[in-house]
CSV table of C-alpha atoms in Angstrom, one decimal:
chain,number,residue,atom,x,y,z
A,1,UNK,CA,142.7,149.3,74.2
A,2,UNK,CA,139.3,150.1,75.6
A,3,UNK,CA,138.8,153.6,76.8
A,4,UNK,CA,138.6,154.0,80.6
A,5,UNK,CA,135.8,156.1,81.8
A,6,UNK,CA,136.8,157.7,85.1
A,7,UNK,CA,134.0,159.0,87.4
A,8,UNK,CA,135.1,161.1,90.3
A,9,UNK,CA,132.3,161.2,92.9
A,10,UNK,CA,132.5,163.6,95.8
A,11,UNK,CA,131.4,161.9,99.0
A,12,UNK,CA,128.4,164.2,99.3
A,13,UNK,CA,126.9,162.6,96.2
A,14,UNK,CA,127.5,165.3,93.5
A,15,UNK,CA,129.1,163.7,90.5
A,16,UNK,CA,131.7,165.8,88.8
A,17,UNK,CA,133.6,165.2,85.5
A,18,UNK,CA,136.6,167.3,84.6
A,19,UNK,CA,140.3,167.6,84.3
A,20,UNK,CA,142.9,168.5,86.9
A,21,UNK,CA,143.7,172.2,86.8
A,22,UNK,CA,146.5,174.2,88.6
A,23,UNK,CA,145.8,177.5,90.3
A,24,UNK,CA,147.7,179.8,92.6
A,25,UNK,CA,146.3,180.1,96.1
A,26,UNK,CA,145.2,181.6,98.5
A,27,UNK,CA,143.2,184.7,97.5
A,28,UNK,CA,139.5,184.5,98.2
A,29,UNK,CA,136.4,186.4,98.7
A,30,UNK,CA,134.9,183.7,100.8
A,31,UNK,CA,134.1,183.6,104.5
A,32,UNK,CA,137.8,183.3,105.6
A,33,UNK,CA,138.5,186.9,104.3
A,34,UNK,CA,139.8,188.6,101.2
A,35,UNK,CA,143.3,187.3,101.6
A,36,UNK,CA,144.2,184.2,103.5
A,37,UNK,CA,147.9,185.1,103.2
A,38,UNK,CA,149.7,188.4,102.2
A,39,UNK,CA,150.4,188.7,98.5
A,40,UNK,CA,152.1,191.1,96.2
A,41,UNK,CA,150.5,193.2,93.3
A,42,UNK,CA,150.8,190.2,91.0
A,43,UNK,CA,148.8,188.0,93.3
A,44,UNK,CA,151.8,185.9,94.4
A,45,UNK,CA,152.0,184.9,98.1
A,46,UNK,CA,155.2,185.4,100.0
A,47,UNK,CA,154.6,184.7,103.7
A,48,UNK,CA,157.5,185.0,106.2
A,49,UNK,CA,158.2,185.5,109.9
A,50,UNK,CA,161.1,185.4,112.3
A,51,UNK,CA,161.2,183.1,115.3
A,52,UNK,CA,163.6,183.7,118.2
A,53,UNK,CA,165.3,180.6,119.6
A,54,UNK,CA,168.1,180.5,122.2
A,55,UNK,CA,171.1,178.8,120.6
A,56,UNK,CA,173.7,179.0,117.9
A,57,UNK,CA,172.9,178.9,114.2
A,58,UNK,CA,174.2,175.3,114.0
A,59,UNK,CA,172.0,174.2,117.0
A,60,UNK,CA,168.9,175.9,115.5
A,61,UNK,CA,169.5,174.3,112.1
A,62,UNK,CA,169.7,170.8,113.8
A,63,UNK,CA,166.4,171.3,115.5
A,64,UNK,CA,164.7,172.6,112.3
A,65,UNK,CA,166.0,169.5,110.4
A,66,UNK,CA,164.5,167.3,113.2
A,67,UNK,CA,161.2,169.1,112.8
A,68,UNK,CA,161.2,168.7,109.0
A,69,UNK,CA,162.0,165.0,109.4
A,70,UNK,CA,159.1,164.6,111.8
A,71,UNK,CA,156.7,166.2,109.4
A,72,UNK,CA,157.7,163.9,106.6
A,73,UNK,CA,157.1,160.9,108.8
A,74,UNK,CA,154.1,161.8,110.9
A,75,UNK,CA,152.0,164.5,109.4
A,76,UNK,CA,151.3,163.6,105.8
A,77,UNK,CA,153.4,166.4,104.4
A,78,UNK,CA,155.9,165.6,101.7
A,79,UNK,CA,159.0,167.7,102.0
A,80,UNK,CA,161.9,167.5,99.5
A,81,UNK,CA,165.2,169.4,99.9
A,82,UNK,CA,166.0,171.7,97.0
A,83,UNK,CA,169.1,173.6,98.2
A,84,UNK,CA,171.2,173.7,101.4
A,85,UNK,CA,174.0,175.8,102.9
A,86,UNK,CA,175.3,175.9,106.5
A,87,UNK,CA,172.8,178.6,107.4
A,88,UNK,CA,169.8,178.1,105.0
A,89,UNK,CA,167.8,175.3,103.5
A,90,UNK,CA,165.1,175.3,100.8
A,91,UNK,CA,162.3,172.7,100.6
A,92,UNK,CA,159.3,172.1,98.4
A,93,UNK,CA,156.4,171.1,100.6
A,94,UNK,CA,153.3,169.2,99.4
A,95,UNK,CA,150.2,168.2,101.2
A,96,UNK,CA,147.0,166.5,99.9
A,97,UNK,CA,143.6,167.4,101.4
A,98,UNK,CA,140.0,166.5,101.0
A,99,UNK,CA,138.8,162.9,100.3
A,100,UNK,CA,136.5,161.9,97.5
A,101,UNK,CA,135.2,158.6,96.2
A,102,UNK,CA,136.8,157.5,92.9
A,103,UNK,CA,135.4,154.8,90.6
A,104,UNK,CA,137.0,153.5,87.4
A,105,UNK,CA,134.7,151.6,85.0
A,106,UNK,CA,135.2,149.8,81.7
A,107,UNK,CA,132.1,149.5,79.5
A,108,UNK,CA,129.9,150.3,82.5
A,109,UNK,CA,131.4,147.7,84.8
A,110,UNK,CA,133.4,148.8,87.9
A,111,UNK,CA,137.1,147.9,87.9
A,112,UNK,CA,138.1,149.5,91.2
A,113,UNK,CA,137.0,152.0,93.8
A,114,UNK,CA,139.3,154.1,96.0
A,115,UNK,CA,139.6,157.3,98.0
A,116,UNK,CA,141.2,160.1,96.1
A,117,UNK,CA,142.6,163.5,97.3
A,118,UNK,CA,140.4,166.4,96.1
A,119,UNK,CA,143.2,168.9,96.2
A,120,UNK,CA,147.0,169.0,96.3
A,121,UNK,CA,148.8,172.0,97.8
A,122,UNK,CA,152.5,172.8,97.2
A,123,UNK,CA,154.8,175.7,98.2
A,124,UNK,CA,158.4,176.4,98.8
A,125,UNK,CA,159.8,176.9,102.3
A,126,UNK,CA,163.1,178.7,102.8
A,127,UNK,CA,164.6,178.5,106.3
A,128,UNK,CA,167.5,180.9,107.2
A,129,UNK,CA,169.2,180.8,110.5
A,130,UNK,CA,171.5,183.0,112.5
A,131,UNK,CA,172.5,182.9,116.2
A,132,UNK,CA,169.4,183.3,118.3
A,133,UNK,CA,166.7,183.2,115.6
A,134,UNK,CA,165.6,181.9,112.2
A,135,UNK,CA,163.4,183.2,109.4
A,136,UNK,CA,160.9,181.2,107.4
A,137,UNK,CA,159.6,182.3,104.0
A,138,UNK,CA,156.8,180.5,102.2
A,139,UNK,CA,156.3,181.3,98.5
A,140,UNK,CA,155.3,179.9,95.1
A,141,UNK,CA,152.0,178.5,96.3
A,142,UNK,CA,150.1,176.2,94.0
A,143,UNK,CA,146.9,174.2,94.4
A,144,UNK,CA,145.9,171.4,92.1
A,145,UNK,CA,142.2,171.0,92.2
A,146,UNK,CA,140.8,167.7,91.1
A,147,UNK,CA,137.1,168.7,90.9
A,148,UNK,CA,137.0,171.9,88.8
A,149,UNK,CA,134.6,172.0,85.9
A,150,UNK,CA,132.2,174.3,84.1
A,151,UNK,CA,132.2,178.1,84.7
A,152,UNK,CA,134.5,177.5,87.7
A,153,UNK,CA,137.4,177.1,85.4
A,154,UNK,CA,137.1,180.6,84.0
A,155,UNK,CA,135.9,182.9,86.8
A,156,UNK,CA,138.3,185.6,88.1
A,157,UNK,CA,142.0,186.1,87.5
A,158,UNK,CA,143.4,182.9,85.9
A,159,UNK,CA,146.2,182.8,88.5
A,160,UNK,CA,143.9,183.0,91.5
A,161,UNK,CA,141.1,180.9,92.9
A,162,UNK,CA,138.9,183.8,94.1
A,163,UNK,CA,136.5,181.4,95.8
A,164,UNK,CA,135.5,180.7,92.2
A,165,UNK,CA,134.3,177.1,92.7
A,166,UNK,CA,131.8,178.0,95.4
A,167,UNK,CA,130.6,181.1,93.6
A,168,UNK,CA,130.2,179.2,90.3
A,169,UNK,CA,128.2,176.4,91.9
A,170,UNK,CA,126.0,178.9,93.8
A,171,UNK,CA,125.2,180.7,90.6
A,172,UNK,CA,124.5,177.5,88.8
A,173,UNK,CA,122.2,176.3,91.6
A,174,UNK,CA,120.3,179.6,91.7
A,175,UNK,CA,119.8,179.6,87.9
A,176,UNK,CA,118.6,176.0,88.0
A,177,UNK,CA,116.2,176.8,90.9
A,178,UNK,CA,114.6,179.6,88.9
A,179,UNK,CA,113.9,177.4,85.9
A,180,UNK,CA,112.5,174.3,87.6
A,181,UNK,CA,109.5,173.5,89.9
A,182,UNK,CA,110.8,173.4,93.4
A,183,UNK,CA,107.9,171.1,94.4
A,184,UNK,CA,109.2,168.3,92.2
A,185,UNK,CA,111.3,165.7,93.9
A,186,UNK,CA,113.7,165.6,90.9
A,187,UNK,CA,114.3,169.3,91.4
A,188,UNK,CA,114.9,168.9,95.1
A,189,UNK,CA,117.4,166.1,94.5
A,190,UNK,CA,119.4,168.3,92.1
A,191,UNK,CA,119.4,171.2,94.6
A,192,UNK,CA,120.5,168.9,97.3
A,193,UNK,CA,123.4,167.8,95.2
A,194,UNK,CA,124.4,171.5,94.6
A,195,UNK,CA,124.2,172.3,98.3
A,196,UNK,CA,126.2,169.2,99.2
A,197,UNK,CA,128.9,170.1,96.7
A,198,UNK,CA,129.0,173.7,97.7
A,199,UNK,CA,129.5,172.7,101.4
A,200,UNK,CA,132.3,170.3,100.3
A,201,UNK,CA,134.1,173.0,98.4
A,202,UNK,CA,133.8,175.4,101.3
A,203,UNK,CA,135.4,172.8,103.6
A,204,UNK,CA,138.1,172.2,101.0
A,205,UNK,CA,139.2,175.8,101.1
A,206,UNK,CA,139.3,175.6,104.9
A,207,UNK,CA,141.4,172.4,104.7
A,208,UNK,CA,143.8,174.0,102.2
A,209,UNK,CA,144.3,177.1,104.3
A,210,UNK,CA,144.6,175.1,107.5
A,211,UNK,CA,147.2,172.7,106.0
A,212,UNK,CA,149.6,175.6,105.5
A,213,UNK,CA,148.7,177.3,108.8
A,214,UNK,CA,149.4,174.2,110.8
A,215,UNK,CA,152.8,173.8,109.1
A,216,UNK,CA,153.7,177.4,110.0
A,217,UNK,CA,152.4,177.1,113.6
A,218,UNK,CA,154.7,174.1,114.0
A,219,UNK,CA,157.7,176.1,112.8
A,220,UNK,CA,156.8,178.9,115.3
A,221,UNK,CA,156.8,176.4,118.2
A,222,UNK,CA,160.2,175.0,117.4
A,223,UNK,CA,162.7,175.3,120.3
A,224,UNK,CA,165.9,173.6,121.4
A,225,UNK,CA,163.9,171.9,124.1
A,226,UNK,CA,161.5,170.4,121.6
A,227,UNK,CA,161.6,166.7,120.9
A,228,UNK,CA,160.1,164.4,118.3
A,229,UNK,CA,157.0,163.7,120.5
A,230,UNK,CA,156.2,167.4,120.4
A,231,UNK,CA,156.5,167.5,116.6
A,232,UNK,CA,154.2,164.5,116.3
A,233,UNK,CA,151.4,166.4,118.0
A,234,UNK,CA,151.6,169.4,115.8
A,235,UNK,CA,149.3,168.1,113.1
A,236,UNK,CA,146.4,165.8,113.5
A,237,UNK,CA,145.3,163.5,110.7
A,238,UNK,CA,142.6,164.9,108.4
A,239,UNK,CA,139.1,163.7,109.0
A,240,UNK,CA,137.3,162.0,106.1
A,241,UNK,CA,134.6,164.6,106.2
A,242,UNK,CA,134.0,167.9,108.0
A,243,UNK,CA,130.6,168.0,109.6
A,244,UNK,CA,129.4,170.3,112.3
A,245,UNK,CA,127.4,168.5,115.0
A,246,UNK,CA,126.9,171.6,117.2
A,247,UNK,CA,123.4,171.7,118.6
A,248,UNK,CA,122.9,168.0,118.2
A,249,UNK,CA,122.4,166.5,121.7
A,250,UNK,CA,123.8,163.2,122.7
A,251,UNK,CA,121.0,160.7,123.0
A,252,UNK,CA,120.3,158.1,125.6
A,253,UNK,CA,117.6,155.4,125.8
A,254,UNK,CA,117.4,155.8,129.5
A,255,UNK,CA,113.8,156.6,130.3
A,256,UNK,CA,112.8,156.8,126.7
A,257,UNK,CA,109.3,155.8,125.8
A,258,UNK,CA,107.9,155.8,122.3
A,259,UNK,CA,108.8,155.0,118.7
A,260,UNK,CA,112.5,155.0,118.0
A,261,UNK,CA,111.6,155.6,114.3
A,262,UNK,CA,109.3,158.6,114.9
A,263,UNK,CA,109.6,161.4,112.4
A,264,UNK,CA,112.2,163.9,113.5
A,265,UNK,CA,114.2,161.4,115.5
A,266,UNK,CA,118.0,161.1,115.0
A,267,UNK,CA,119.5,158.5,112.8
A,268,UNK,CA,123.1,157.5,112.1
A,269,UNK,CA,123.7,155.9,108.6
A,270,UNK,CA,126.7,153.8,107.7
A,271,UNK,CA,128.3,151.8,105.0
A,272,UNK,CA,131.6,149.9,105.0
A,273,UNK,CA,133.0,149.3,101.5
A,274,UNK,CA,133.2,152.3,99.3
A,275,UNK,CA,130.4,151.2,97.1
A,276,UNK,CA,128.3,150.7,100.3
A,277,UNK,CA,129.3,154.3,101.3
A,278,UNK,CA,127.8,155.5,98.0
A,279,UNK,CA,124.5,153.8,98.9
A,280,UNK,CA,124.6,155.2,102.4
A,281,UNK,CA,125.1,158.6,101.0
A,282,UNK,CA,122.1,158.2,98.8
A,283,UNK,CA,120.0,157.2,101.9
A,284,UNK,CA,121.2,160.4,103.7
A,285,UNK,CA,120.2,162.4,100.6
A,286,UNK,CA,116.7,160.9,100.4
A,287,UNK,CA,116.0,161.1,104.1
A,288,UNK,CA,117.2,164.8,104.2
A,289,UNK,CA,115.0,165.8,101.2
A,290,UNK,CA,111.9,164.4,103.0
A,291,UNK,CA,113.0,165.7,106.4
A,292,UNK,CA,112.1,162.2,107.6
A,293,UNK,CA,114.7,162.0,110.3
A,294,UNK,CA,117.7,164.1,111.4
A,295,UNK,CA,120.9,162.5,110.1
A,296,UNK,CA,123.7,162.8,112.8
A,297,UNK,CA,127.4,162.3,112.4
A,298,UNK,CA,128.0,159.9,115.4
A,299,UNK,CA,126.0,156.8,116.4
A,300,UNK,CA,125.8,157.8,120.1
A,301,UNK,CA,123.7,160.8,119.0
A,302,UNK,CA,121.1,158.7,117.2
A,303,UNK,CA,117.8,157.1,118.3
A,304,UNK,CA,118.5,154.3,115.8
A,305,UNK,CA,121.0,153.2,113.1
A,306,UNK,CA,120.7,152.2,109.5
A,307,UNK,CA,123.4,150.1,107.9
A,308,UNK,CA,123.7,149.8,104.1
A,309,UNK,CA,125.1,146.4,103.0
A,310,UNK,CA,125.9,144.7,99.7
A,311,UNK,CA,126.1,140.9,99.7
A,312,UNK,CA,128.6,139.8,97.0
A,313,UNK,CA,128.2,136.1,97.5
A,314,UNK,CA,126.5,134.8,94.3
A,315,UNK,CA,124.6,137.6,92.5
A,316,UNK,CA,125.2,140.9,94.2
A,317,UNK,CA,122.3,142.2,96.3
A,318,UNK,CA,121.9,145.2,98.6
A,319,UNK,CA,119.8,145.6,101.7
A,320,UNK,CA,119.7,147.6,104.9
A,321,UNK,CA,119.7,146.7,108.5
A,322,UNK,CA,117.8,149.1,110.8
A,323,UNK,CA,118.7,148.6,114.5
A,324,UNK,CA,118.5,150.2,117.9
A,325,UNK,CA,121.9,151.2,119.4
A,326,UNK,CA,121.6,148.5,122.1
A,327,UNK,CA,120.8,145.8,119.5
A,328,UNK,CA,117.4,144.9,121.1
A,329,UNK,CA,115.5,145.9,118.0
A,330,UNK,CA,116.5,145.1,114.4
A,331,UNK,CA,114.9,144.9,111.0
A,332,UNK,CA,116.5,143.6,107.8
A,333,UNK,CA,115.0,144.8,104.5
A,334,UNK,CA,114.3,142.8,101.3
A,335,UNK,CA,117.4,142.3,99.1
A,336,UNK,CA,117.6,144.2,95.8
A,337,UNK,CA,119.8,143.6,92.8
A,338,UNK,CA,123.1,145.6,93.1
A,339,UNK,CA,126.8,145.5,92.1
A,340,UNK,CA,130.0,147.1,93.3
A,341,UNK,CA,129.2,150.2,91.1
A,342,UNK,CA,128.6,153.5,92.9
A,343,UNK,CA,125.7,154.3,90.5
A,344,UNK,CA,124.0,150.9,91.0
A,345,UNK,CA,124.1,151.4,94.7
A,346,UNK,CA,122.7,154.9,94.5
A,347,UNK,CA,119.8,153.5,92.5
A,348,UNK,CA,119.3,150.5,94.7
A,349,UNK,CA,119.4,152.8,97.8
A,350,UNK,CA,116.5,154.7,96.4
A,351,UNK,CA,114.4,151.5,96.1
A,352,UNK,CA,115.4,150.5,99.7
A,353,UNK,CA,114.4,153.9,101.0
A,354,UNK,CA,111.1,153.9,99.2
A,355,UNK,CA,110.2,150.6,100.8
A,356,UNK,CA,111.4,151.7,104.3
A,357,UNK,CA,109.5,155.0,104.0
A,358,UNK,CA,106.3,153.1,103.1
A,359,UNK,CA,106.6,150.9,106.2
A,360,UNK,CA,107.4,153.6,108.7
A,361,UNK,CA,104.7,155.8,107.4
A,362,UNK,CA,102.2,153.0,108.1
A,363,UNK,CA,103.5,152.7,111.6
A,364,UNK,CA,103.1,156.5,112.1
A,365,UNK,CA,99.5,156.2,110.9
A,366,UNK,CA,98.9,153.7,113.7
A,367,UNK,CA,98.9,150.6,111.5
A,368,UNK,CA,100.6,147.5,112.9
A,369,UNK,CA,103.8,146.3,111.3
A,370,UNK,CA,105.5,143.1,112.6
A,371,UNK,CA,108.9,144.2,111.3
A,372,UNK,CA,108.9,147.7,112.9
A,373,UNK,CA,106.6,147.3,116.0
A,374,UNK,CA,109.7,146.1,118.0
A,375,UNK,CA,111.1,149.7,117.7
A,376,UNK,CA,108.3,151.0,119.9
A,377,UNK,CA,109.4,151.2,123.5
A,378,UNK,CA,106.5,150.9,126.0
């Protein structure tokens, strides 16, 4: 059987190759604080609290069972019953967080692409009830990281995360920066990949912590008056990516005069299929390195939009469509050889970007361009 080469690619473009590792959570020296949850001298988390609820033990147990059932159905948690008595019940709880692009190739040819969870969290939840109250205890926390590699596997206590992934990548980035010419584009691309991966890992820690916190907050809000609709609103679906758009103004064409493609304007970049997303991410990377435009997370915040497409009819070819939000101005680039491979689309996106940069630079220099002049609003 031919060996499968599995490439796990984080959505922010940093390629990682490694094995799944299991670590205990949630001790960290990151921005959330030294300890996300209380732990004992051995580093084991045991998190508990008491909630007062008007009602008998049997009534409280019935409401708790309804809450657990709603979480299994609506929230993305996977709860399995381990032990049960009239006044207590023990569950194992699992939740997956963080999305990454995953591509499987055979002899260099892509077989399939998919979204894969970057981290799995599991813990045990013991619920004990008496008349008028119940106690919850969370313990035996584990995180299964799907992106650990390099020095990150060995930093700190082997049973704790210690923000090790972020610290390791930061150290690797700083060491690389000291040894390479920061003016070279190849160096700036590598540093961009480091920064993107570090930001992804920071967000992943937040997602892991919040997944547990939301489960606990839901328990605290349980009452005999609660109904399934209340439980459904406890946890919102996880976003594909965490991006802060604070400080980025909403943009309107009302009264706008000038070049929509002017340097420093806002652009929204999109791709539909996963391999198109890989190309779109590369466009974001190249634009960010050159500070060509400001990449925004929502189309309504942009002066214009760039769409990355792959035409799979006949020989695969990739191209971009640049358009104004109202559709009055549009430009379709030349088509370049491509495939459904992430790597091919990253390479092709570089070529597309190089051509687009050449054309818009000519416009900025006052030279006429029949393809892009339509983006200038008089």
